[in-house]
Amino acid sequence: MAQAQTFTPLDGEIFFLAGTLLCTSLVVYGIVHYGRPYAIFAYECFVKPFLGGKGSQENQQDALESFYKGQAAIYDATRAKLLRGREEMLALAAAQIELKNKREGFRKRVWVDIGGGTGYNIEILNKYLSVTDTFSKVYLVDLSPSLCSVAEARFEKLGWENVKIVCMDARAFRLKNFGTESTADWISMSYSLSMIPDYYSVVDSLTKLLSPTGIISVADFYAQSSTNMSSRTYTGGIMGRHVNWFSRQFWRIWFEFDRVNLDEGRRDYLEYRFGSILSVNERNVFLGGIPYYIWIGCVKLATSSAEALAKIDAAATESPYLAPINKLQDIAPSSTATANTSAIQLRSKGFEAAVHNLTNNLPLPSFFYQNNSWRIYYDEMLRKHWQFNNSYIYAFTWEDPRVDQRVLKISPNDVVLAITSAGDNILSYILTGSPRRIHAVDLNPTQNHLLELKLAAFQALEYDDVWKIFGEGRHPDFRNLLINKLSPHLSSRAFQFWLDSELVLRSSNGLYGSGQSGIPIKTTKWLFRIFGITNDVKRMCAAPTINEQCEIWKAKIRPVILSWWVSRFIIGNEKFLWKALGVPVNQRNMILSDYYERQRGEEGKNSGIDRSGMAMWEYVVNTLDPVVENSLIGSENYFYLLCLQGCYSASSRPSYLDPKSFARLSIPGAFDGVRIHTDEIKEVIARMKPGTLTIAVVMDSMDWFYPTKPAAREQIRRLNIALKMGGRVLLRSAGQTPWYITVFEQEGFLAKRVGNRTPGACIDRVNMYASTWVCTKKRELNDEKRRSSVDKLKI
């Protein structure tokens, strides 16, 4: 038998050498055939700047040509990963232009691309707008002859005769020198502002180049600290704008080698010279988190904006339209709380901020440049807005609008103030009552961002997309819809929020698994999986009869949801109640108080035994059992269908998600009467003309007040002042007879309980609250109380 040959050390060395040569050959082949553009890019950007030979560069054009000449041919191939945001900037501007064409009528426009380089941006725009059909003329202005040569070859190949390449200094560019209009409808700058040494004069020249109704868009690098943004009300938002100290220093030094300047002055001056429509702060995570921004702006103060300012203020305060703002520029905002009462009430905080900016030659707050007048100005830097950690509590509204309409009978003559929450009831009021005005109020900015998204969706999307986002809670193409369709209808802050949150709509939990209200939905799903009752939940939601529904509930689901350990560790947990269900401690105390009252004389409040867990458990039992016994979840009760399945169905959904409702809400101007306020209720109504509100829906917010503090009485007084005689306040409470009802009666209201939850019966489809009240204004406050209320108004 032949002896097996052994593997010698020499064989190992030969194998290793052969492997090394093979790997090296593959790397070289890859570089030669695929990586050559990146090798050239690396040399031009990271090696060449450290070599000599710069003495001949006498001006900016020489410097640019030295940098770009060697990489002009591979410029487009190497910038896709580095220059993030270019395509998004183009898409956002295209969406603005499409909306202008829709509202103003189509006409061919003039576009000037400053620092357009190889013409990549112009060709890419064709994905969103037809360049040949939309623009009568497109001017690409760049100082590098090498990049301009690439651009000329590009458009000659494409056959686009309306594109003209201009190799010159942007400061000297004038449209009149080319025999066309004197102003441009759109100016764009893509990573060029950071490479212009004398950026002041360039930006100044652009203010003369832009049409009064035109837009300007910019995408570029930046590095800025939050300390340099304080007290600015005219930017598009500060969310994500701050760059930490290390990153600021590192990226500034790194880019300076290639004559790219990331100092904040360039962006700041741009925002100073123009009005901000949209402002987005992002990071290029692929390349180590390079900070960049996308910005859409317009003329600082056009006549239309001036007129709109006074009209928006009149709508926000329910006051008569006063005068164009250009006639009020010399009016300074009130500086003391003892200013004339009527003057204060006729001016919103946005009006005061706008006048302050105008008197200091600053742009208006970005809210005044938005395409819709829904969102009212607020100062996002105030600490009271930070407490929500940039997250909404409620992804859906937990009050039954059918009861609201039955009790209130909202009509087209009504002026309604309502807490925003998730905005579902605001849409319901529009559908069922068509009130003249709805003031949606919420201190949490993100709750209003959610309402904005819903309004924008109805104005910009098709029904199928609206259903996927708000019916199913998921949309795989949400980011593209947000940028290409929704962006012109959103305020800058709302757009930034949803751009940062776009993964929510593409996650398995979806929209309704997000926010604090998503915690119980995800918790129940987890419980269903642990106990193996997921299929039973599906069967209950599909049950054709209440009897079958009740059988599944009692046999399978109730023993899990209402088990003793769920009661002990979840329902009775004070932190869970607040974080997941939005139940504050004062509201919890009202539930406990009612429980102890019922247990009086037994082993209850004074026994020394903590019964809080039992009280909360009983409250939940009295909530859930009657719901299952009185309403069919699969076809009648969309509130609990959502909680159990994480989405709505075609047979069980809010009224605003019905196709017939979509036809009404998608009509242009359907939301002209909506005003979204980001503030406390008391601050909003204190600035309204007295006696203008007819209805105020405050949900369960009165439960949140402390009985021992004056804040509740102060808000009730302000409601009295803002409401007309006979005006009504609708409220819900976790208590059977809330302590503040007496305060309403003391302050001029007649209180009537219109809903009272009793064991075994439903107060409405949600059945979450113990009572529902309508407080009707029957008398005016005396002058002393009215003055006291106004004196506490925050300026």
PDB file of N, CA, C and O in Angstrom, residues 292-350:
ATOM      1  N   TYR A 292     -24.599  68.045   7.299  1.00  0.00           N
ATOM      2  CA  TYR A 292     -24.988  68.821   6.121  1.00  0.00           C
ATOM      3  C   TYR A 292     -26.420  69.299   6.310  1.00  0.00           C
ATOM      4  O   TYR A 292     -27.155  68.801   7.165  1.00  0.00           O
ATOM      5  N   TYR A 293     -26.812  70.279   5.519  1.00  0.00           N
ATOM      6  CA  TYR A 293     -28.163  70.823   5.638  1.00  0.00           C
ATOM      7  C   TYR A 293     -28.783  70.966   4.253  1.00  0.00           C
ATOM      8  O   TYR A 293     -28.089  71.059   3.226  1.00  0.00           O
ATOM      9  N   ILE A 294     -30.100  70.959   4.237  1.00  0.00           N
ATOM     10  CA  ILE A 294     -30.883  71.259   3.036  1.00  0.00           C
ATOM     11  C   ILE A 294     -31.804  72.419   3.405  1.00  0.00           C
ATOM     12  O   ILE A 294     -32.455  72.387   4.451  1.00  0.00           O
ATOM     13  N   TRP A 295     -31.849  73.409   2.557  1.00  0.00           N
ATOM     14  CA  TRP A 295     -32.600  74.623   2.900  1.00  0.00           C
ATOM     15  C   TRP A 295     -33.361  75.129   1.681  1.00  0.00           C
ATOM     16  O   TRP A 295     -32.825  75.167   0.571  1.00  0.00           O
ATOM     17  N   ILE A 296     -34.616  75.480   1.883  1.00  0.00           N
ATOM     18  CA  ILE A 296     -35.451  76.093   0.850  1.00  0.00           C
ATOM     19  C   ILE A 296     -35.871  77.461   1.358  1.00  0.00           C
ATOM     20  O   ILE A 296     -36.401  77.579   2.468  1.00  0.00           O
ATOM     21  N   GLY A 297     -35.622  78.498   0.569  1.00  0.00           N
ATOM     22  CA  GLY A 297     -35.937  79.859   1.006  1.00  0.00           C
ATOM     23  C   GLY A 297     -36.687  80.645  -0.050  1.00  0.00           C
ATOM     24  O   GLY A 297     -36.968  80.163  -1.152  1.00  0.00           O
ATOM     25  N   CYS A 298     -36.987  81.885   0.305  1.00  0.00           N
ATOM     26  CA  CYS A 298     -37.710  82.777  -0.595  1.00  0.00           C
ATOM     27  C   CYS A 298     -37.304  84.209  -0.281  1.00  0.00           C
ATOM     28  O   CYS A 298     -36.482  84.466   0.605  1.00  0.00           O
ATOM     29  N   VAL A 299     -37.887  85.151  -1.002  1.00  0.00           N
ATOM     30  CA  VAL A 299     -37.612  86.559  -0.750  1.00  0.00           C
ATOM     31  C   VAL A 299     -37.975  86.898   0.689  1.00  0.00           C
ATOM     32  O   VAL A 299     -38.974  86.407   1.231  1.00  0.00           O
ATOM     33  N   LYS A 300     -37.182  87.735   1.305  1.00  0.00           N
ATOM     34  CA  LYS A 300     -37.302  88.041   2.735  1.00  0.00           C
ATOM     35  C   LYS A 300     -38.688  88.551   3.113  1.00  0.00           C
ATOM     36  O   LYS A 300     -39.289  88.102   4.091  1.00  0.00           O
ATOM     37  N   LEU A 301     -39.219  89.503   2.357  1.00  0.00           N
ATOM     38  CA  LEU A 301     -40.552  90.020   2.655  1.00  0.00           C
ATOM     39  C   LEU A 301     -41.190  90.495   1.372  1.00  0.00           C
ATOM     40  O   LEU A 301     -40.911  91.576   0.886  1.00  0.00           O
ATOM     41  N   ALA A 302     -42.040  89.664   0.818  1.00  0.00           N
ATOM     42  CA  ALA A 302     -42.796  90.031  -0.373  1.00  0.00           C
ATOM     43  C   ALA A 302     -44.121  90.650   0.047  1.00  0.00           C
ATOM     44  O   ALA A 302     -44.570  90.484   1.182  1.00  0.00           O
ATOM     45  N   THR A 303     -44.755  91.378  -0.851  1.00  0.00           N
ATOM     46  CA  THR A 303     -46.032  92.020  -0.525  1.00  0.00           C
ATOM     47  C   THR A 303     -47.068  91.002  -0.076  1.00  0.00           C
ATOM     48  O   THR A 303     -47.815  91.214   0.875  1.00  0.00           O
ATOM     49  N   SER A 304     -47.088  89.848  -0.731  1.00  0.00           N
ATOM     50  CA  SER A 304     -48.068  88.827  -0.367  1.00  0.00           C
ATOM     51  C   SER A 304     -47.855  88.339   1.050  1.00  0.00           C
ATOM     52  O   SER A 304     -48.803  88.075   1.791  1.00  0.00           O
ATOM     53  N   SER A 305     -46.558  88.244   1.460  1.00  0.00           N
ATOM     54  CA  SER A 305     -46.265  87.820   2.829  1.00  0.00           C
ATOM     55  C   SER A 305     -46.717  88.863   3.828  1.00  0.00           C
ATOM     56  O   SER A 305     -47.190  88.548   4.912  1.00  0.00           O
ATOM     57  N   ALA A 306     -46.548  90.140   3.460  1.00  0.00           N
ATOM     58  CA  ALA A 306     -46.952  91.216   4.353  1.00  0.00           C
ATOM     59  C   ALA A 306     -48.450  91.193   4.595  1.00  0.00           C
ATOM     60  O   ALA A 306     -48.928  91.337   5.728  1.00  0.00           O
ATOM     61  N   GLU A 307     -49.214  91.032   3.525  1.00  0.00           N
ATOM     62  CA  GLU A 307     -50.661  90.964   3.667  1.00  0.00           C
ATOM     63  C   GLU A 307     -51.056  89.726   4.478  1.00  0.00           C
ATOM     64  O   GLU A 307     -51.934  89.785   5.340  1.00  0.00           O
ATOM     65  N   ALA A 308     -50.386  88.604   4.189  1.00  0.00           N
ATOM     66  CA  ALA A 308     -50.747  87.350   4.859  1.00  0.00           C
ATOM     67  C   ALA A 308     -50.497  87.420   6.355  1.00  0.00           C
ATOM     68  O   ALA A 308     -51.228  86.833   7.146  1.00  0.00           O
ATOM     69  N   LEU A 309     -49.445  88.141   6.762  1.00  0.00           N
ATOM     70  CA  LEU A 309     -49.102  88.222   8.178  1.00  0.00           C
ATOM     71  C   LEU A 309     -50.260  88.760   9.000  1.00  0.00           C
ATOM     72  O   LEU A 309     -50.662  88.162  10.000  1.00  0.00           O
ATOM     73  N   ALA A 310     -50.811  89.886   8.572  1.00  0.00           N
ATOM     74  CA  ALA A 310     -51.908  90.482   9.329  1.00  0.00           C
ATOM     75  C   ALA A 310     -53.160  89.617   9.269  1.00  0.00           C
ATOM     76  O   ALA A 310     -53.910  89.509  10.243  1.00  0.00           O
ATOM     77  N   LYS A 311     -53.392  88.953   8.146  1.00  0.00           N
ATOM     78  CA  LYS A 311     -54.575  88.106   8.020  1.00  0.00           C
ATOM     79  C   LYS A 311     -54.452  86.860   8.886  1.00  0.00           C
ATOM     80  O   LYS A 311     -55.419  86.426   9.511  1.00  0.00           O
ATOM     81  N   ILE A 312     -53.255  86.274   8.914  1.00  0.00           N
ATOM     82  CA  ILE A 312     -53.036  85.095   9.759  1.00  0.00           C
ATOM     83  C   ILE A 312     -53.206  85.462  11.220  1.00  0.00           C
ATOM     84  O   ILE A 312     -53.797  84.723  12.005  1.00  0.00           O
ATOM     85  N   ASP A 313     -52.684  86.618  11.602  1.00  0.00           N
ATOM     86  CA  ASP A 313     -52.827  87.051  12.996  1.00  0.00           C
ATOM     87  C   ASP A 313     -54.286  87.258  13.356  1.00  0.00           C
ATOM     88  O   ASP A 313     -54.730  86.884  14.444  1.00  0.00           O
ATOM     89  N   ALA A 314     -55.049  87.845  12.432  1.00  0.00           N
ATOM     90  CA  ALA A 314     -56.474  88.048  12.690  1.00  0.00           C
ATOM     91  C   ALA A 314     -57.187  86.709  12.882  1.00  0.00           C
ATOM     92  O   ALA A 314     -58.052  86.572  13.747  1.00  0.00           O
ATOM     93  N   ALA A 315     -56.810  85.715  12.081  1.00  0.00           N
ATOM     94  CA  ALA A 315     -57.434  84.396  12.210  1.00  0.00           C
ATOM     95  C   ALA A 315     -57.018  83.714  13.504  1.00  0.00           C
ATOM     96  O   ALA A 315     -57.804  82.995  14.120  1.00  0.00           O
ATOM     97  N   ALA A 316     -55.775  83.921  13.927  1.00  0.00           N
ATOM     98  CA  ALA A 316     -55.290  83.274  15.145  1.00  0.00           C
ATOM     99  C   ALA A 316     -55.954  83.837  16.385  1.00  0.00           C
ATOM    100  O   ALA A 316     -56.141  83.142  17.382  1.00  0.00           O
ATOM    101  N   THR A 317     -56.333  85.096  16.336  1.00  0.00           N
ATOM    102  CA  THR A 317     -56.903  85.742  17.517  1.00  0.00           C
ATOM    103  C   THR A 317     -58.410  85.955  17.402  1.00  0.00           C
ATOM    104  O   THR A 317     -59.012  86.548  18.290  1.00  0.00           O
ATOM    105  N   GLU A 318     -58.994  85.491  16.288  1.00  0.00           N
ATOM    106  CA  GLU A 318     -60.430  85.711  16.034  1.00  0.00           C
ATOM    107  C   GLU A 318     -60.767  87.196  16.086  1.00  0.00           C
ATOM    108  O   GLU A 318     -61.797  87.607  16.615  1.00  0.00           O
ATOM    109  N   SER A 319     -59.864  88.024  15.522  1.00  0.00           N
ATOM    110  CA  SER A 319     -60.048  89.470  15.504  1.00  0.00           C
ATOM    111  C   SER A 319     -60.252  89.942  14.076  1.00  0.00           C
ATOM    112  O   SER A 319     -59.928  89.232  13.126  1.00  0.00           O
ATOM    113  N   PRO A 320     -60.736  91.154  13.893  1.00  0.00           N
ATOM    114  CA  PRO A 320     -60.898  91.678  12.533  1.00  0.00           C
ATOM    115  C   PRO A 320     -59.542  91.836  11.857  1.00  0.00           C
ATOM    116  O   PRO A 320     -58.523  92.074  12.511  1.00  0.00           O
ATOM    117  N   TYR A 321     -59.525  91.700  10.517  1.00  0.00           N
ATOM    118  CA  TYR A 321     -58.293  91.962   9.758  1.00  0.00           C
ATOM    119  C   TYR A 321     -57.965  93.439   9.915  1.00  0.00           C
ATOM    120  O   TYR A 321     -58.765  94.314   9.603  1.00  0.00           O
ATOM    121  N   LEU A 322     -56.749  93.743  10.390  1.00  0.00           N
ATOM    122  CA  LEU A 322     -56.410  95.111  10.758  1.00  0.00           C
ATOM    123  C   LEU A 322     -55.809  95.905   9.605  1.00  0.00           C
ATOM    124  O   LEU A 322     -56.373  96.870   9.136  1.00  0.00           O
ATOM    125  N   ALA A 323     -54.630  95.515   9.151  1.00  0.00           N
ATOM    126  CA  ALA A 323     -53.941  96.274   8.114  1.00  0.00           C
ATOM    127  C   ALA A 323     -52.737  95.492   7.649  1.00  0.00           C
ATOM    128  O   ALA A 323     -52.248  94.621   8.357  1.00  0.00           O
ATOM    129  N   PRO A 324     -52.201  95.797   6.449  1.00  0.00           N
ATOM    130  CA  PRO A 324     -50.975  95.129   6.008  1.00  0.00           C
ATOM    131  C   PRO A 324     -49.833  95.425   6.969  1.00  0.00           C
ATOM    132  O   PRO A 324     -49.728  96.508   7.507  1.00  0.00           O
ATOM    133  N   ILE A 325     -48.949  94.466   7.133  1.00  0.00           N
ATOM    134  CA  ILE A 325     -47.883  94.603   8.109  1.00  0.00           C
ATOM    135  C   ILE A 325     -46.879  95.676   7.726  1.00  0.00           C
ATOM    136  O   ILE A 325     -46.217  96.258   8.573  1.00  0.00           O
ATOM    137  N   ASN A 326     -46.772  95.993   6.415  1.00  0.00           N
ATOM    138  CA  ASN A 326     -45.811  97.021   6.042  1.00  0.00           C
ATOM    139  C   ASN A 326     -46.243  98.402   6.538  1.00  0.00           C
ATOM    140  O   ASN A 326     -45.444  99.332   6.545  1.00  0.00           O
ATOM    141  N   LYS A 327     -47.480  98.538   6.985  1.00  0.00           N
ATOM    142  CA  LYS A 327     -47.930  99.781   7.592  1.00  0.00           C
ATOM    143  C   LYS A 327     -47.807  99.748   9.106  1.00  0.00           C
ATOM    144  O   LYS A 327     -48.097 100.726   9.779  1.00  0.00           O
ATOM    145  N   LEU A 328     -47.374  98.584   9.640  1.00  0.00           N
ATOM    146  CA  LEU A 328     -47.286  98.436  11.087  1.00  0.00           C
ATOM    147  C   LEU A 328     -45.853  98.189  11.535  1.00  0.00           C
ATOM    148  O   LEU A 328     -45.614  97.813  12.666  1.00  0.00           O
ATOM    149  N   GLN A 329     -44.880  98.400  10.651  1.00  0.00           N
ATOM    150  CA  GLN A 329     -43.510  98.049  10.980  1.00  0.00           C
ATOM    151  C   GLN A 329     -42.948  98.879  12.129  1.00  0.00           C
ATOM    152  O   GLN A 329     -41.997  98.475  12.792  1.00  0.00           O
ATOM    153  N   ASP A 330     -43.525 100.058  12.342  1.00  0.00           N
ATOM    154  CA  ASP A 330     -43.008 100.901  13.419  1.00  0.00           C
ATOM    155  C   ASP A 330     -43.679 100.612  14.754  1.00  0.00           C
ATOM    156  O   ASP A 330     -43.399 101.279  15.753  1.00  0.00           O
ATOM    157  N   ILE A 331     -44.545  99.596  14.798  1.00  0.00           N
ATOM    158  CA  ILE A 331     -45.198  99.244  16.056  1.00  0.00           C
ATOM    159  C   ILE A 331     -44.355  98.239  16.799  1.00  0.00           C
ATOM    160  O   ILE A 331     -44.112  97.157  16.310  1.00  0.00           O
ATOM    161  N   ALA A 332     -43.891  98.570  17.980  1.00  0.00           N
ATOM    162  CA  ALA A 332     -43.097  97.645  18.781  1.00  0.00           C
ATOM    163  C   ALA A 332     -44.025  96.774  19.594  1.00  0.00           C
ATOM    164  O   ALA A 332     -45.097  97.198  20.004  1.00  0.00           O
ATOM    165  N   PRO A 333     -43.641  95.532  19.851  1.00  0.00           N
ATOM    166  CA  PRO A 333     -44.493  94.658  20.665  1.00  0.00           C
ATOM    167  C   PRO A 333     -44.594  95.146  22.097  1.00  0.00           C
ATOM    168  O   PRO A 333     -43.690  95.816  22.600  1.00  0.00           O
ATOM    169  N   SER A 334     -45.680  94.800  22.732  1.00  0.00           N
ATOM    170  CA  SER A 334     -45.868  95.202  24.121  1.00  0.00           C
ATOM    171  C   SER A 334     -44.772  94.625  24.984  1.00  0.00           C
ATOM    172  O   SER A 334     -44.358  93.505  24.814  1.00  0.00           O
ATOM    173  N   SER A 335     -44.294  95.390  25.936  1.00  0.00           N
ATOM    174  CA  SER A 335     -43.198  94.941  26.793  1.00  0.00           C
ATOM    175  C   SER A 335     -43.600  94.788  28.237  1.00  0.00           C
ATOM    176  O   SER A 335     -42.822  94.330  29.054  1.00  0.00           O
ATOM    177  N   THR A 336     -44.813  95.149  28.569  1.00  0.00           N
ATOM    178  CA  THR A 336     -45.255  94.993  29.954  1.00  0.00           C
ATOM    179  C   THR A 336     -46.592  94.286  29.982  1.00  0.00           C
ATOM    180  O   THR A 336     -47.375  94.335  29.028  1.00  0.00           O
ATOM    181  N   ALA A 337     -46.825  93.612  31.084  1.00  0.00           N
ATOM    182  CA  ALA A 337     -48.076  92.863  31.231  1.00  0.00           C
ATOM    183  C   ALA A 337     -49.253  93.769  31.507  1.00  0.00           C
ATOM    184  O   ALA A 337     -50.393  93.329  31.523  1.00  0.00           O
ATOM    185  N   THR A 338     -49.026  95.065  31.733  1.00  0.00           N
ATOM    186  CA  THR A 338     -50.110  95.992  32.022  1.00  0.00           C
ATOM    187  C   THR A 338     -50.524  96.784  30.800  1.00  0.00           C
ATOM    188  O   THR A 338     -51.172  97.802  30.902  1.00  0.00           O
ATOM    189  N   ALA A 339     -50.141  96.272  29.618  1.00  0.00           N
ATOM    190  CA  ALA A 339     -50.522  96.954  28.385  1.00  0.00           C
ATOM    191  C   ALA A 339     -52.036  96.912  28.218  1.00  0.00           C
ATOM    192  O   ALA A 339     -52.740  96.156  28.886  1.00  0.00           O
ATOM    193  N   ASN A 340     -52.530  97.725  27.294  1.00  0.00           N
ATOM    194  CA  ASN A 340     -53.959  97.788  27.048  1.00  0.00           C
ATOM    195  C   ASN A 340     -54.540  96.405  26.786  1.00  0.00           C
ATOM    196  O   ASN A 340     -54.034  95.651  25.979  1.00  0.00           O
ATOM    197  N   THR A 341     -55.620  96.065  27.462  1.00  0.00           N
ATOM    198  CA  THR A 341     -56.182  94.716  27.399  1.00  0.00           C
ATOM    199  C   THR A 341     -56.569  94.319  25.991  1.00  0.00           C
ATOM    200  O   THR A 341     -56.184  93.267  25.503  1.00  0.00           O
ATOM    201  N   SER A 342     -57.297  95.141  25.298  1.00  0.00           N
ATOM    202  CA  SER A 342     -57.758  94.761  23.966  1.00  0.00           C
ATOM    203  C   SER A 342     -56.613  94.634  22.991  1.00  0.00           C
ATOM    204  O   SER A 342     -56.628  93.781  22.106  1.00  0.00           O
ATOM    205  N   ALA A 343     -55.580  95.492  23.147  1.00  0.00           N
ATOM    206  CA  ALA A 343     -54.430  95.409  22.242  1.00  0.00           C
ATOM    207  C   ALA A 343     -53.728  94.077  22.390  1.00  0.00           C
ATOM    208  O   ALA A 343     -53.320  93.457  21.418  1.00  0.00           O
ATOM    209  N   ILE A 344     -53.575  93.616  23.643  1.00  0.00           N
ATOM    210  CA  ILE A 344     -52.919  92.333  23.877  1.00  0.00           C
ATOM    211  C   ILE A 344     -53.737  91.208  23.272  1.00  0.00           C
ATOM    212  O   ILE A 344     -53.218  90.345  22.588  1.00  0.00           O
ATOM    213  N   GLN A 345     -55.012  91.234  23.464  1.00  0.00           N
ATOM    214  CA  GLN A 345     -55.851  90.136  23.021  1.00  0.00           C
ATOM    215  C   GLN A 345     -55.985  90.092  21.508  1.00  0.00           C
ATOM    216  O   GLN A 345     -56.351  89.077  20.953  1.00  0.00           O
ATOM    217  N   LEU A 346     -55.702  91.189  20.832  1.00  0.00           N
ATOM    218  CA  LEU A 346     -55.823  91.213  19.389  1.00  0.00           C
ATOM    219  C   LEU A 346     -54.522  90.860  18.696  1.00  0.00           C
ATOM    220  O   LEU A 346     -54.440  90.905  17.479  1.00  0.00           O
ATOM    221  N   ARG A 347     -53.481  90.530  19.438  1.00  0.00           N
ATOM    222  CA  ARG A 347     -52.206  90.194  18.825  1.00  0.00           C
ATOM    223  C   ARG A 347     -51.722  88.837  19.309  1.00  0.00           C
ATOM    224  O   ARG A 347     -51.645  88.589  20.507  1.00  0.00           O
ATOM    225  N   SER A 348     -51.383  87.985  18.382  1.00  0.00           N
ATOM    226  CA  SER A 348     -50.839  86.688  18.732  1.00  0.00           C
ATOM    227  C   SER A 348     -49.348  86.813  19.019  1.00  0.00           C
ATOM    228  O   SER A 348     -48.716  87.823  18.714  1.00  0.00           O
ATOM    229  N   LYS A 349     -48.782  85.765  19.591  1.00  0.00           N
ATOM    230  CA  LYS A 349     -47.344  85.757  19.841  1.00  0.00           C
ATOM    231  C   LYS A 349     -46.572  85.787  18.529  1.00  0.00           C
ATOM    232  O   LYS A 349     -45.490  86.365  18.449  1.00  0.00           O
ATOM    233  N   GLY A 350     -47.140  85.170  17.496  1.00  0.00           N
ATOM    234  CA  GLY A 350     -46.500  85.203  16.194  1.00  0.00           C
ATOM    235  C   GLY A 350     -46.440  86.602  15.626  1.00  0.00           C
ATOM    236  O   GLY A 350     -45.435  87.001  15.026  1.00  0.00           O
TER     237      GLY A 350
END
